[in-house]
Amino acid sequence: MSSTGTTARLLPGGPVAEQVLAEVAEDVAALRAAGVTPALATVLVGDDDASAGYIRIKQRQAAQLGFASPHVHLPASASQADLHRVLADFNADPDVHGVLVQHPIPGRLDYDRALQVLDPDKDVDGMHPVNMGRLALGLPGPLPCTPAGIEALLAFHGVPVAGREVVILGRGATLGRPLAMLLAQKRPTANAAVTVVHTGVADWPRYTRRAEILVAAVGVPGIVRPEHVRPGAVVVGGGVRYEGRRLLPDVDESCAEVAGAITPRVGGVGPTTVAMLFRNAVRAARRAAGLD
């Protein structure tokens, strides 16, 4: 036991991301050898410093992997139509294989409407309604990045999922709902009994305390505490909120005293989410090139 009382095995996302990105780099090399430079385009609306920072991180990663990374920065005064025109241009450009609209966008603009303008096959976030439908039906398509990253993280660290009880606290469209569909699919790294519960359920801890694998996906800092966790359970902190640049996770760090395995406060699901973004992008490039 450490001086902090921590007993849980840590499940870092960094090694998972490294493995995924190594596979992406191999695909990029094959594409470039075939005369195709994969391109991940990014769109930033407004002047939010954090969002601009995230774009720079993704552009650096793109350069390291050998992607082209065209970028459009729209002013905060941009209209919905301005955003749609940028997306339509990227849709029509055969040299652009994936498109990311950095979220959040200014509140007067409608992100969901913009997303529906995007070509579903270029949607590297996997959040277009067509791609959510593909996920629900088990059809091929880009997967939502954080859910796909969580499945990869559990598999990498040898956490058995098939046949086990997974409880997801949170029903959001970006994490809770798609993760439930993903982990219920018949696949060696999934095939679980999945329950989705949320804070609208008065006695939600009754569900989380029975979970063999608990995924927090609410976005409420510190909502999951040791008394909400089954002793020895695997705990994945998927939901976060930011206070400036400070990351505030759903899972209180003291849960490590009860859990058998747990993602770290920093460096857990985040790195795997970014890796899945590039996996979606390179797969889109492979499809466009007729290699898949």
Coordinates of N, CA, C and O in Angstrom, one line a residue, residues 106-282:
P106 N -19.3 28.5 -30.2 CA -20.0 29.5 -29.6 C -21.5 29.1 -29.4 O -22.1 28.5 -30.3
G107 N -22.0 29.4 -28.2 CA -23.4 28.9 -27.8 C -24.5 29.3 -28.8 O -25.5 28.6 -28.8
R108 N -24.4 30.4 -29.5 CA -25.5 30.8 -30.4 C -25.5 29.9 -31.7 O -26.4 30.0 -32.5
L109 N -24.4 29.1 -31.9 CA -24.4 28.2 -33.0 C -24.8 26.8 -32.6 O -24.7 26.4 -31.5
D110 N -25.4 26.0 -33.5 CA -25.9 24.7 -33.3 C -24.9 23.7 -33.8 O -24.8 23.4 -35.0
Y111 N -24.2 23.0 -32.8 CA -23.2 22.0 -33.2 C -23.9 20.8 -33.9 O -23.4 20.3 -34.8
D112 N -25.0 20.4 -33.4 CA -25.7 19.2 -33.9 C -26.1 19.4 -35.4 O -26.0 18.5 -36.2
R113 N -26.6 20.6 -35.7 CA -27.0 21.0 -37.1 C -25.7 20.9 -38.0 O -25.8 20.4 -39.1
A114 N -24.6 21.5 -37.5 CA -23.4 21.5 -38.2 C -22.9 20.0 -38.5 O -22.5 19.7 -39.6
L115 N -23.0 19.2 -37.4 CA -22.6 17.8 -37.6 C -23.4 17.1 -38.7 O -22.8 16.3 -39.4
Q116 N -24.6 17.4 -38.8 CA -25.5 16.7 -39.8 C -25.1 17.1 -41.2 O -25.4 16.4 -42.2
V117 N -24.4 18.3 -41.4 CA -24.0 18.7 -42.7 C -22.8 17.9 -43.1 O -22.5 17.6 -44.3
L118 N -22.0 17.4 -42.2 CA -20.7 16.7 -42.5 C -21.0 15.3 -43.1 O -21.9 14.6 -42.7
D119 N -20.2 15.0 -44.1 CA -20.2 13.6 -44.7 C -20.0 12.6 -43.6 O -18.9 12.7 -42.9
P120 N -20.9 11.7 -43.3 CA -20.7 10.7 -42.2 C -19.4 9.9 -42.3 O -18.8 9.6 -41.3
D121 N -18.9 9.7 -43.6 CA -17.7 8.9 -43.7 C -16.4 9.7 -43.4 O -15.3 9.2 -43.3
K122 N -16.6 11.1 -43.2 CA -15.5 11.9 -42.8 C -15.6 12.4 -41.4 O -14.8 13.1 -40.9
D123 N -16.6 11.8 -40.7 CA -16.8 12.2 -39.3 C -15.9 11.4 -38.3 O -16.2 10.3 -37.9
V124 N -14.8 12.0 -38.0 CA -13.8 11.3 -37.2 C -14.2 11.2 -35.7 O -13.6 10.3 -35.0
D125 N -15.2 12.0 -35.3 CA -15.7 11.8 -33.9 C -16.6 10.7 -33.8 O -17.0 10.3 -32.7
G126 N -17.2 10.2 -34.9 CA -18.1 9.1 -34.9 C -19.5 9.5 -34.3 O -20.2 8.6 -33.8
M127 N -19.8 10.8 -34.3 CA -21.0 11.2 -33.7 C -22.1 11.6 -34.6 O -23.2 12.0 -34.2
H128 N -21.9 11.5 -35.9 CA -23.0 11.8 -36.9 C -24.1 10.8 -36.7 O -23.9 9.6 -36.3
P129 N -25.4 11.3 -36.8 CA -26.5 10.3 -36.6 C -26.4 9.0 -37.4 O -26.8 8.0 -37.0
V130 N -25.9 9.1 -38.6 CA -25.7 7.9 -39.5 C -24.7 7.0 -38.8 O -24.9 5.7 -38.7
N131 N -23.6 7.5 -38.2 CA -22.7 6.6 -37.5 C -23.2 6.1 -36.2 O -22.9 4.9 -35.9
M132 N -24.0 6.8 -35.5 CA -24.6 6.3 -34.3 C -25.6 5.2 -34.7 O -25.7 4.1 -34.0
G133 N -26.3 5.3 -35.9 CA -27.1 4.2 -36.3 C -26.3 3.0 -36.7 O -26.7 1.9 -36.5
R134 N -25.2 3.2 -37.4 CA -24.3 2.1 -37.7 C -23.9 1.4 -36.5 O -23.9 0.1 -36.4
L135 N -23.5 2.1 -35.4 CA -23.1 1.5 -34.2 C -24.3 0.7 -33.6 O -24.0 -0.5 -33.2
A136 N -25.5 1.2 -33.6 CA -26.6 0.5 -33.0 C -26.9 -0.8 -33.8 O -27.3 -1.8 -33.2
L137 N -26.6 -0.8 -35.1 CA -26.9 -2.0 -35.9 C -25.7 -2.9 -36.0 O -25.8 -3.9 -36.7
G138 N -24.6 -2.5 -35.5 CA -23.3 -3.3 -35.6 C -22.7 -3.3 -37.0 O -22.0 -4.2 -37.4
L139 N -23.0 -2.2 -37.7 CA -22.4 -2.0 -39.1 C -21.1 -1.3 -39.0 O -20.8 -0.5 -38.1
P140 N -20.2 -1.5 -40.0 CA -18.9 -0.8 -40.0 C -19.1 0.7 -40.1 O -20.0 1.2 -40.8
G141 N -18.2 1.4 -39.4 CA -18.2 2.9 -39.5 C -17.3 3.5 -38.4 O -16.9 2.7 -37.5
P142 N -17.1 4.8 -38.5 CA -16.3 5.4 -37.4 C -17.0 5.3 -36.1 O -18.2 5.6 -36.0
L143 N -16.2 4.9 -35.0 CA -16.8 4.7 -33.7 C -16.6 6.0 -32.9 O -15.5 6.6 -33.0
P144 N -17.5 6.3 -32.0 CA -17.3 7.4 -31.1 C -16.0 7.2 -30.3 O -15.7 6.1 -29.8
C145 N -15.1 8.2 -30.2 CA -13.7 8.0 -29.8 C -13.6 7.6 -28.3 O -12.8 6.7 -28.0
T146 N -14.3 8.3 -27.4 CA -14.1 7.9 -26.0 C -14.6 6.5 -25.7 O -13.9 5.7 -25.1
P147 N -15.8 6.1 -26.2 CA -16.2 4.7 -26.0 C -15.2 3.7 -26.6 O -14.9 2.7 -25.9
A148 N -14.8 3.9 -27.8 CA -13.9 3.0 -28.4 C -12.5 3.0 -27.7 O -11.9 1.9 -27.5
G149 N -12.1 4.1 -27.1 CA -10.9 4.1 -26.4 C -11.0 3.4 -25.1 O -10.1 2.7 -24.6
I150 N -12.2 3.4 -24.4 CA -12.4 2.7 -23.2 C -12.4 1.2 -23.4 O -11.8 0.4 -22.7
E151 N -13.0 0.7 -24.5 CA -13.0 -0.7 -24.8 C -11.5 -1.1 -25.1 O -11.1 -2.2 -24.6
A152 N -10.8 -0.3 -25.8 CA -9.3 -0.7 -26.1 C -8.5 -0.7 -24.8 O -7.6 -1.5 -24.6
L153 N -8.8 0.3 -23.9 CA -8.0 0.4 -22.7 C -8.3 -0.9 -21.8 O -7.3 -1.5 -21.3
L154 N -9.5 -1.3 -21.7 CA -9.8 -2.5 -20.9 C -9.1 -3.7 -21.5 O -8.6 -4.6 -20.8
A155 N -9.2 -3.8 -22.8 CA -8.6 -5.0 -23.5 C -7.1 -5.0 -23.3 O -6.4 -6.0 -23.0
F156 N -6.4 -3.8 -23.5 CA -5.0 -3.7 -23.4 C -4.5 -4.2 -22.0 O -3.5 -4.9 -21.9
H157 N -5.2 -3.8 -21.0 CA -4.8 -4.1 -19.6 C -5.3 -5.4 -19.1 O -5.2 -5.8 -17.9
G158 N -5.9 -6.2 -20.0 CA -6.3 -7.6 -19.7 C -7.5 -7.7 -18.7 O -7.6 -8.6 -18.0
V159 N -8.4 -6.7 -18.8 CA -9.6 -6.7 -18.0 C -10.6 -7.4 -18.7 O -11.1 -7.0 -19.8
P160 N -11.1 -8.6 -18.2 CA -12.1 -9.3 -18.9 C -13.5 -8.6 -18.9 O -13.8 -8.0 -17.8
V161 N -14.1 -8.5 -20.0 CA -15.4 -7.8 -20.1 C -16.5 -8.7 -20.4 O -17.6 -8.6 -19.9
A162 N -16.3 -9.7 -21.3 CA -17.4 -10.6 -21.7 C -18.0 -11.3 -20.5 O -17.3 -11.9 -19.7
G163 N -19.3 -11.3 -20.5 CA -20.1 -11.9 -19.5 C -20.1 -11.2 -18.1 O -20.8 -11.7 -17.2
R164 N -19.4 -10.1 -18.0 CA -19.4 -9.4 -16.7 C -20.4 -8.3 -16.7 O -21.0 -7.9 -17.7
E165 N -20.7 -7.8 -15.5 CA -21.7 -6.8 -15.3 C -21.0 -5.4 -15.3 O -20.1 -5.1 -14.5
V166 N -21.3 -4.7 -16.4 CA -20.8 -3.3 -16.5 C -21.9 -2.3 -16.2 O -23.0 -2.4 -16.7
V167 N -21.7 -1.4 -15.4 CA -22.6 -0.3 -15.1 C -22.0 1.0 -15.5 O -20.9 1.3 -15.2
I168 N -22.7 1.7 -16.4 CA -22.3 3.1 -16.8 C -23.2 4.1 -16.2 O -24.4 4.1 -16.3
L169 N -22.5 5.0 -15.4 CA -23.2 6.1 -14.8 C -23.2 7.3 -15.7 O -22.1 7.9 -15.8
G170 N -24.3 7.6 -16.4 CA -24.3 8.6 -17.4 C -24.9 8.1 -18.7 O -24.5 7.0 -19.1
R171 N -25.8 8.9 -19.3 CA -26.5 8.5 -20.5 C -26.2 9.4 -21.7 O -27.0 9.5 -22.6
G172 N -25.2 10.2 -21.6 CA -24.9 11.2 -22.7 C -24.7 10.6 -24.0 O -24.2 9.4 -24.2
A173 N -24.9 11.4 -25.1 CA -24.8 10.9 -26.5 C -23.3 10.7 -26.8 O -23.0 9.9 -27.7
T174 N -22.4 11.3 -26.2 CA -21.0 11.2 -26.6 C -20.3 10.0 -25.9 O -19.3 9.5 -26.3
L175 N -20.8 9.6 -24.7 CA -20.2 8.5 -24.0 C -21.1 7.4 -23.5 O -21.0 6.3 -23.9
G176 N -22.0 7.7 -22.6 CA -22.8 6.7 -21.9 C -23.6 5.8 -22.9 O -23.5 4.6 -22.8
R177 N -24.4 6.4 -23.7 CA -25.2 5.6 -24.7 C -24.4 4.8 -25.7 O -24.6 3.6 -25.8
P178 N -23.4 5.5 -26.4 CA -22.7 4.7 -27.3 C -21.8 3.6 -26.7 O -21.6 2.5 -27.2
L179 N -21.3 3.9 -25.5 CA -20.5 2.9 -24.8 C -21.3 1.7 -24.5 O -20.9 0.5 -24.6
A180 N -22.6 1.9 -24.0 CA -23.4 0.8 -23.7 C -23.7 -0.1 -24.9 O -23.6 -1.3 -24.9
M181 N -23.9 0.5 -26.1 CA -24.1 -0.3 -27.3 C -22.8 -1.0 -27.7 O -22.9 -2.2 -28.1
L182 N -21.7 -0.4 -27.5 CA -20.4 -1.0 -27.9 C -20.1 -2.2 -27.1 O -19.7 -3.3 -27.6
L183 N -20.2 -2.0 -25.8 CA -19.8 -3.1 -24.9 C -20.8 -4.3 -24.8 O -20.5 -5.3 -24.3
A184 N -22.0 -4.0 -25.3 CA -23.0 -5.1 -25.4 C -22.9 -6.0 -26.7 O -23.5 -7.1 -26.8
Q185 N -22.1 -5.5 -27.6 CA -21.9 -6.2 -28.9 C -21.2 -7.6 -28.7 O -20.4 -7.7 -27.7
K186 N -21.4 -8.5 -29.5 CA -20.8 -9.9 -29.4 C -19.4 -9.8 -30.0 O -19.2 -9.9 -31.2
R187 N -18.5 -9.7 -29.1 CA -17.1 -9.5 -29.5 C -16.2 -9.9 -28.2 O -16.7 -9.6 -27.1
P188 N -15.1 -10.5 -28.4 CA -14.3 -11.0 -27.2 C -14.0 -9.8 -26.2 O -14.0 -10.1 -25.0
T189 N -13.8 -8.6 -26.7 CA -13.5 -7.5 -25.8 C -14.8 -6.7 -25.4 O -14.7 -5.7 -24.8
A190 N -16.0 -7.3 -25.6 CA -17.2 -6.7 -25.2 C -18.1 -7.8 -24.7 O -17.7 -8.5 -23.7
N191 N -19.3 -7.9 -25.2 CA -20.2 -9.0 -24.9 C -20.6 -9.0 -23.4 O -20.7 -10.1 -22.7
A192 N -20.8 -7.8 -22.8 CA -21.1 -7.7 -21.4 C -22.6 -7.5 -21.1 O -23.3 -7.3 -22.0
A193 N -22.9 -7.7 -19.9 CA -24.3 -7.3 -19.4 C -24.2 -5.9 -19.0 O -23.5 -5.6 -18.0
V194 N -24.8 -5.0 -19.7 CA -24.6 -3.5 -19.5 C -25.8 -2.9 -18.9 O -26.9 -3.1 -19.5
T195 N -25.7 -2.1 -17.9 CA -26.7 -1.3 -17.3 C -26.3 0.2 -17.4 O -25.2 0.5 -17.1
V196 N -27.2 1.0 -17.9 CA -27.0 2.4 -17.9 C -27.9 3.1 -16.9 O -29.1 2.9 -16.9
V197 N -27.3 3.8 -16.0 CA -28.0 4.5 -14.9 C -27.6 6.0 -14.9 O -26.6 6.3 -15.5
H198 N -28.4 6.8 -14.3 CA -28.0 8.3 -14.4 C -28.5 8.9 -13.1 O -29.2 8.3 -12.3
T199 N -28.1 10.2 -13.0 CA -28.4 10.9 -11.7 C -29.9 11.3 -11.6 O -30.3 11.7 -10.5
G200 N -30.7 11.0 -12.6 CA -32.1 11.2 -12.4 C -32.8 10.0 -11.7 O -33.9 10.0 -11.4
V201 N -32.0 9.0 -11.4 CA -32.4 7.8 -10.6 C -32.0 8.1 -9.2 O -30.8 8.2 -8.9
A202 N -33.0 8.2 -8.3 CA -32.7 8.6 -6.9 C -31.7 7.7 -6.3 O -30.8 8.2 -5.5
D203 N -31.7 6.4 -6.5 CA -30.8 5.5 -5.8 C -29.8 4.9 -6.7 O -29.6 3.7 -6.8
W204 N -29.2 5.8 -7.5 CA -28.2 5.3 -8.5 C -27.1 4.5 -7.9 O -26.6 3.6 -8.5
P205 N -26.6 4.8 -6.6 CA -25.5 4.0 -6.1 C -25.9 2.5 -5.9 O -25.0 1.6 -5.9
R206 N -27.2 2.2 -5.8 CA -27.6 0.8 -5.7 C -27.1 0.0 -7.0 O -26.8 -1.2 -6.9
Y207 N -27.0 0.7 -8.1 CA -26.6 0.0 -9.3 C -25.1 0.0 -9.4 O -24.4 -1.0 -9.8
T208 N -24.4 1.1 -9.1 CA -23.0 1.2 -9.2 C -22.3 0.2 -8.2 O -21.2 -0.3 -8.6
R209 N -22.9 0.0 -7.1 CA -22.2 -0.9 -6.1 C -22.2 -2.4 -6.5 O -21.5 -3.2 -5.9
R210 N -23.0 -2.7 -7.5 CA -23.0 -4.1 -7.9 C -22.1 -4.3 -9.1 O -21.9 -5.5 -9.6
A211 N -21.6 -3.3 -9.7 CA -20.8 -3.3 -11.0 C -19.5 -4.0 -10.8 O -18.7 -3.7 -9.9
E212 N -19.2 -5.0 -11.7 CA -17.8 -5.5 -11.7 C -16.9 -4.5 -12.5 O -15.7 -4.4 -12.2
I213 N -17.5 -3.8 -13.4 CA -16.8 -2.7 -14.1 C -17.7 -1.5 -14.1 O -18.8 -1.6 -14.6
L214 N -17.2 -0.4 -13.5 CA -18.0 0.8 -13.4 C -17.3 1.9 -14.2 O -16.2 2.2 -14.1
V215 N -18.1 2.5 -15.1 CA -17.7 3.6 -15.9 C -18.4 4.9 -15.5 O -19.7 4.9 -15.6
A216 N -17.7 5.9 -15.1 CA -18.3 7.1 -14.7 C -18.3 8.0 -15.9 O -17.3 8.3 -16.5
A217 N -19.5 8.5 -16.3 CA -19.6 9.3 -17.6 C -20.6 10.4 -17.4 O -21.5 10.6 -18.2
V218 N -20.5 11.1 -16.3 CA -21.5 12.1 -16.0 C -21.0 13.6 -16.2 O -21.8 14.4 -16.7
G219 N -19.8 13.8 -15.9 CA -19.3 15.2 -16.0 C -19.6 16.0 -14.8 O -19.7 17.2 -14.8
V220 N -19.7 15.3 -13.6 CA -19.9 15.9 -12.3 C -18.7 15.6 -11.4 O -18.5 14.5 -11.0
P221 N -17.8 16.6 -11.2 CA -16.6 16.3 -10.5 C -16.8 15.6 -9.1 O -17.7 16.0 -8.3
G222 N -16.1 14.5 -8.9 CA -16.1 13.8 -7.6 C -17.4 13.1 -7.3 O -17.6 12.6 -6.1
I223 N -18.3 12.9 -8.3 CA -19.6 12.2 -7.9 C -19.5 10.8 -7.5 O -20.2 10.3 -6.6
V224 N -18.5 10.1 -8.0 CA -18.3 8.7 -7.6 C -17.3 8.6 -6.4 O -16.1 9.0 -6.6
R225 N -17.7 8.1 -5.3 CA -16.9 8.0 -4.1 C -16.8 6.6 -3.7 O -17.5 5.7 -4.2
P226 N -15.8 6.3 -2.8 CA -15.6 4.9 -2.4 C -16.9 4.1 -2.0 O -17.0 2.9 -2.4
E227 N -17.8 4.7 -1.4 CA -19.0 4.0 -0.9 C -19.9 3.7 -2.1 O -20.9 2.9 -1.9
H228 N -19.6 4.2 -3.3 CA -20.4 3.8 -4.5 C -19.8 2.7 -5.3 O -20.4 2.3 -6.3
V229 N -18.7 2.2 -4.8 CA -17.9 1.2 -5.6 C -17.9 -0.1 -4.9 O -17.7 -0.2 -3.7
R230 N -18.1 -1.2 -5.7 CA -18.0 -2.5 -5.2 C -16.5 -2.8 -4.9 O -15.7 -2.6 -5.8
P231 N -16.2 -3.4 -3.8 CA -14.8 -3.7 -3.5 C -14.2 -4.6 -4.6 O -14.8 -5.6 -4.9
G232 N -13.0 -4.2 -5.1 CA -12.3 -5.0 -6.1 C -12.8 -4.7 -7.5 O -12.2 -5.3 -8.5
A233 N -13.8 -3.8 -7.7 CA -14.3 -3.5 -9.1 C -13.2 -2.7 -9.9 O -12.3 -2.1 -9.4
V234 N -13.4 -2.8 -11.2 CA -12.7 -2.0 -12.1 C -13.4 -0.7 -12.3 O -14.6 -0.7 -12.6
V235 N -12.7 0.5 -12.1 CA -13.4 1.8 -12.2 C -12.7 2.6 -13.3 O -11.5 2.8 -13.3
V236 N -13.5 3.1 -14.2 CA -13.0 3.9 -15.4 C -13.6 5.3 -15.3 O -14.9 5.4 -15.3
G237 N -12.8 6.3 -15.2 CA -13.3 7.6 -15.1 C -13.4 8.2 -16.5 O -12.3 8.6 -17.1
G238 N -14.6 8.2 -17.1 CA -14.7 8.7 -18.5 C -15.2 10.2 -18.5 O -14.9 10.9 -19.4
G239 N -16.0 10.6 -17.5 CA -16.5 11.9 -17.5 C -15.6 12.9 -16.8 O -15.0 12.6 -15.7
V240 N -15.4 14.1 -17.4 CA -14.6 15.1 -16.8 C -15.3 16.5 -17.0 O -16.2 16.6 -17.8
R241 N -14.9 17.4 -16.2 CA -15.2 18.8 -16.4 C -13.9 19.6 -16.2 O -13.0 19.2 -15.5
Y242 N -13.9 20.7 -16.9 CA -12.7 21.6 -16.8 C -13.0 22.9 -16.1 O -14.0 23.5 -16.3
E243 N -12.1 23.2 -15.2 CA -12.1 24.5 -14.5 C -10.9 25.3 -15.0 O -9.8 25.1 -14.5
G244 N -11.1 26.1 -16.0 CA -9.9 26.6 -16.7 C -9.2 25.5 -17.4 O -9.8 24.8 -18.2
R245 N -8.0 25.3 -17.1 CA -7.2 24.1 -17.7 C -7.1 23.0 -16.7 O -6.5 21.9 -17.0
R246 N -7.7 23.1 -15.6 CA -7.7 22.0 -14.5 C -8.8 21.0 -14.8 O -9.9 21.3 -15.0
L247 N -8.3 19.8 -14.9 CA -9.2 18.7 -15.2 C -9.9 18.2 -13.9 O -9.1 17.9 -12.9
L248 N -11.2 18.1 -13.8 CA -11.9 17.6 -12.7 C -12.7 16.4 -13.0 O -13.7 16.4 -13.7
P249 N -12.2 15.2 -12.6 CA -12.8 13.9 -13.0 C -14.0 13.6 -12.2 O -14.2 14.1 -11.0
D250 N -14.9 12.7 -12.7 CA -16.1 12.2 -12.0 C -15.7 11.3 -10.8 O -16.4 11.3 -9.8
V251 N -14.6 10.6 -10.9 CA -14.2 9.7 -9.9 C -13.2 10.3 -8.9 O -12.2 10.7 -9.3
D252 N -13.7 10.3 -7.6 CA -12.8 10.8 -6.6 C -11.6 9.9 -6.4 O -11.7 8.6 -6.5
E253 N -10.4 10.5 -6.2 CA -9.2 9.7 -6.2 C -9.2 8.6 -5.0 O -8.5 7.6 -5.1
S254 N -10.0 8.9 -4.0 CA -10.1 8.0 -2.9 C -10.7 6.6 -3.2 O -10.6 5.7 -2.5
C255 N -11.4 6.6 -4.4 CA -11.9 5.3 -4.9 C -10.9 4.2 -5.1 O -11.2 3.0 -5.1
A256 N -9.6 4.7 -5.3 CA -8.5 3.7 -5.5 C -8.3 2.9 -4.2 O -7.7 1.8 -4.3
E257 N -8.8 3.3 -3.1 CA -8.7 2.5 -1.9 C -9.6 1.3 -1.8 O -9.5 0.4 -1.0
V258 N -10.6 1.3 -2.7 CA -11.7 0.3 -2.7 C -11.6 -0.5 -4.0 O -11.8 -1.8 -4.0
A259 N -11.3 0.1 -5.1 CA -11.3 -0.6 -6.4 C -10.1 -1.5 -6.5 O -9.1 -1.4 -5.9
G260 N -10.3 -2.5 -7.4 CA -9.2 -3.4 -7.8 C -8.3 -2.9 -8.8 O -7.1 -3.1 -8.9
A261 N -8.9 -2.1 -9.7 CA -8.2 -1.4 -10.8 C -8.9 -0.1 -11.2 O -10.1 -0.1 -11.1
I262 N -8.1 0.9 -11.5 CA -8.7 2.2 -11.8 C -7.9 3.0 -12.7 O -6.7 2.9 -12.8
T263 N -8.6 3.9 -13.5 CA -7.8 4.8 -14.4 C -7.3 5.9 -13.6 O -7.9 6.3 -12.6
P264 N -6.1 6.4 -13.9 CA -5.6 7.6 -13.2 C -6.4 8.8 -13.4 O -7.1 9.0 -14.4
R265 N -6.2 9.8 -12.5 CA -6.9 11.1 -12.7 C -6.6 11.8 -14.0 O -7.4 12.3 -14.7
V266 N -5.3 11.8 -14.3 CA -4.8 12.3 -15.6 C -4.1 11.2 -16.4 O -3.3 10.5 -15.8
G267 N -4.3 11.2 -17.7 CA -3.7 10.2 -18.5 C -4.4 8.8 -18.5 O -3.8 7.8 -18.8
G268 N -5.7 8.9 -18.3 CA -6.5 7.6 -18.4 C -7.2 7.5 -19.8 O -6.6 7.1 -20.7
V269 N -8.4 8.0 -19.8 CA -9.2 7.9 -21.0 C -8.8 8.9 -22.1 O -8.9 8.7 -23.3
G270 N -8.2 10.0 -21.6 CA -7.9 11.1 -22.6 C -7.0 10.7 -23.7 O -7.3 10.9 -24.9
P271 N -5.8 10.1 -23.4 CA -4.9 9.7 -24.5 C -5.6 8.7 -25.5 O -5.3 8.7 -26.7
T272 N -6.4 7.8 -25.0 CA -7.0 6.8 -25.9 C -8.1 7.4 -26.8 O -8.2 7.0 -27.9
T273 N -8.7 8.5 -26.3 CA -9.7 9.2 -27.1 C -9.0 9.8 -28.3 O -9.5 9.7 -29.5
V274 N -7.9 10.5 -28.1 CA -7.1 11.1 -29.2 C -6.6 10.1 -30.2 O -6.7 10.2 -31.4
A275 N -6.2 8.9 -29.7 CA -5.7 7.9 -30.6 C -6.8 7.3 -31.5 O -6.6 7.1 -32.6
M276 N -8.0 7.2 -30.9 CA -9.1 6.7 -31.7 C -9.5 7.7 -32.8 O -10.0 7.3 -33.8
L277 N -9.3 9.0 -32.5 CA -9.6 10.0 -33.5 C -8.8 9.7 -34.7 O -9.3 9.7 -35.9
F278 N -7.5 9.5 -34.5 CA -6.6 9.2 -35.7 C -6.8 7.9 -36.3 O -6.6 7.7 -37.5
R279 N -7.2 6.9 -35.5 CA -7.6 5.6 -36.1 C -8.8 5.8 -37.0 O -8.8 5.2 -38.1
N280 N -9.8 6.5 -36.6 CA -10.9 6.8 -37.5 C -10.5 7.5 -38.7 O -11.0 7.2 -39.9
A281 N -9.6 8.5 -38.6 CA -9.1 9.2 -39.8 C -8.4 8.4 -40.8 O -8.6 8.5 -42.0
V282 N -7.5 7.5 -40.3 CA -6.7 6.7 -41.2 C -7.6 5.6 -41.9 O -7.4 5.3 -43.0

